[in-house]
Amino acid sequence: MPEHTPARVRLCSHCDGFASAKVTLGGRDCHGHLRTITAHCPACHGTGTGSTRPATALVSTGR
């Protein structure tokens, strides 16, 4: 039987699909947990996928 190949997802060229990361701020809170923040990729806004719009659609035009 033939194997079906899943459709390829278009990944963000800036983060290669790893759109969010937890970054420790150093130190711990009063409960002993590490203080972290979530950093999102600025190009894909944390989605991990590339834009489906053509590059010309991203340029704003003025009068």
mmCIF file of C-alpha atoms in Angstrom:
data_model
loop_
_atom_site.group_PDB
_atom_site.id
_atom_site.type_symbol
_atom_site.label_atom_id
_atom_site.label_comp_id
_atom_site.label_asym_id
_atom_site.label_seq_id
_atom_site.Cartn_x
_atom_site.Cartn_y
_atom_site.Cartn_z
ATOM 1 C CA MET A 1 0.000 0.000 0.000
ATOM 2 C CA PRO A 2 1.273 3.482 -0.763
ATOM 3 C CA GLU A 3 2.119 5.770 2.109
ATOM 4 C CA HIS A 4 0.552 9.197 2.129
ATOM 5 C CA THR A 5 2.905 12.101 2.595
ATOM 6 C CA PRO A 6 1.445 14.858 4.771
ATOM 7 C CA ALA A 7 1.246 18.342 3.305
ATOM 8 C CA ARG A 8 4.275 20.463 4.130
ATOM 9 C CA VAL A 9 3.614 23.375 6.424
ATOM 10 C CA ARG A 10 5.149 26.678 5.449
ATOM 11 C CA LEU A 11 7.445 27.572 8.338
ATOM 12 C CA CYS A 12 8.521 31.046 9.317
ATOM 13 C CA SER A 13 11.933 31.782 7.837
ATOM 14 C CA HIS A 14 12.980 33.739 10.933
ATOM 15 C CA CYS A 15 12.266 31.168 13.660
ATOM 16 C CA ASP A 16 11.962 27.881 11.654
ATOM 17 C CA GLY A 17 8.662 27.063 13.375
ATOM 18 C CA PHE A 18 9.874 27.617 16.948
ATOM 19 C CA ALA A 19 7.814 30.764 17.377
ATOM 20 C CA SER A 20 7.734 31.051 21.167
ATOM 21 C CA ALA A 21 10.342 30.512 23.829
ATOM 22 C CA LYS A 22 10.313 30.709 27.613
ATOM 23 C CA VAL A 23 13.078 32.936 28.964
ATOM 24 C CA THR A 24 14.064 32.891 32.621
ATOM 25 C CA LEU A 25 14.456 36.237 34.316
ATOM 26 C CA GLY A 26 16.771 34.882 36.984
ATOM 27 C CA GLY A 27 15.781 34.288 40.559
ATOM 28 C CA ARG A 28 12.668 32.728 41.960
ATOM 29 C CA ASP A 29 9.388 34.004 43.320
ATOM 30 C CA CYS A 30 8.204 33.579 46.924
ATOM 31 C CA HIS A 31 6.831 30.093 46.105
ATOM 32 C CA GLY A 32 10.156 28.892 44.663
ATOM 33 C CA HIS A 33 9.111 28.935 41.009
ATOM 34 C CA LEU A 34 11.390 30.295 38.287
ATOM 35 C CA ARG A 35 10.237 33.638 36.921
ATOM 36 C CA THR A 36 9.826 33.346 33.141
ATOM 37 C CA ILE A 37 8.456 35.374 30.266
ATOM 38 C CA THR A 38 7.332 34.189 26.848
ATOM 39 C CA ALA A 39 9.153 35.693 23.881
ATOM 40 C CA HIS A 40 7.388 35.490 20.507
ATOM 41 C CA CYS A 41 8.980 35.718 17.073
ATOM 42 C CA PRO A 42 8.462 39.281 15.795
ATOM 43 C CA ALA A 43 8.079 38.146 12.183
ATOM 44 C CA CYS A 44 5.241 35.606 12.607
ATOM 45 C CA HIS A 45 3.849 36.905 15.932
ATOM 46 C CA GLY A 46 4.147 33.511 17.612
ATOM 47 C CA THR A 47 2.328 31.409 15.024
ATOM 48 C CA GLY A 48 5.402 29.635 13.613
ATOM 49 C CA THR A 49 4.088 29.704 10.066
ATOM 50 C CA GLY A 50 5.081 31.934 7.202
ATOM 51 C CA SER A 51 2.843 34.536 5.706
ATOM 52 C CA THR A 52 0.304 33.330 3.149
ATOM 53 C CA ARG A 53 0.078 36.796 1.620
ATOM 54 C CA PRO A 54 2.493 37.825 -1.128
ATOM 55 C CA ALA A 55 5.241 40.238 -0.170
ATOM 56 C CA THR A 56 3.609 43.058 -2.118
ATOM 57 C CA ALA A 57 0.526 42.836 0.121
ATOM 58 C CA LEU A 58 2.680 43.602 3.163
ATOM 59 C CA VAL A 59 3.794 46.977 1.813
ATOM 60 C CA SER A 60 1.477 49.808 2.784
ATOM 61 C CA THR A 61 0.854 52.403 0.134
ATOM 62 C CA GLY A 62 0.217 56.041 0.859
ATOM 63 C CA ARG A 63 -1.126 58.925 -1.149
#
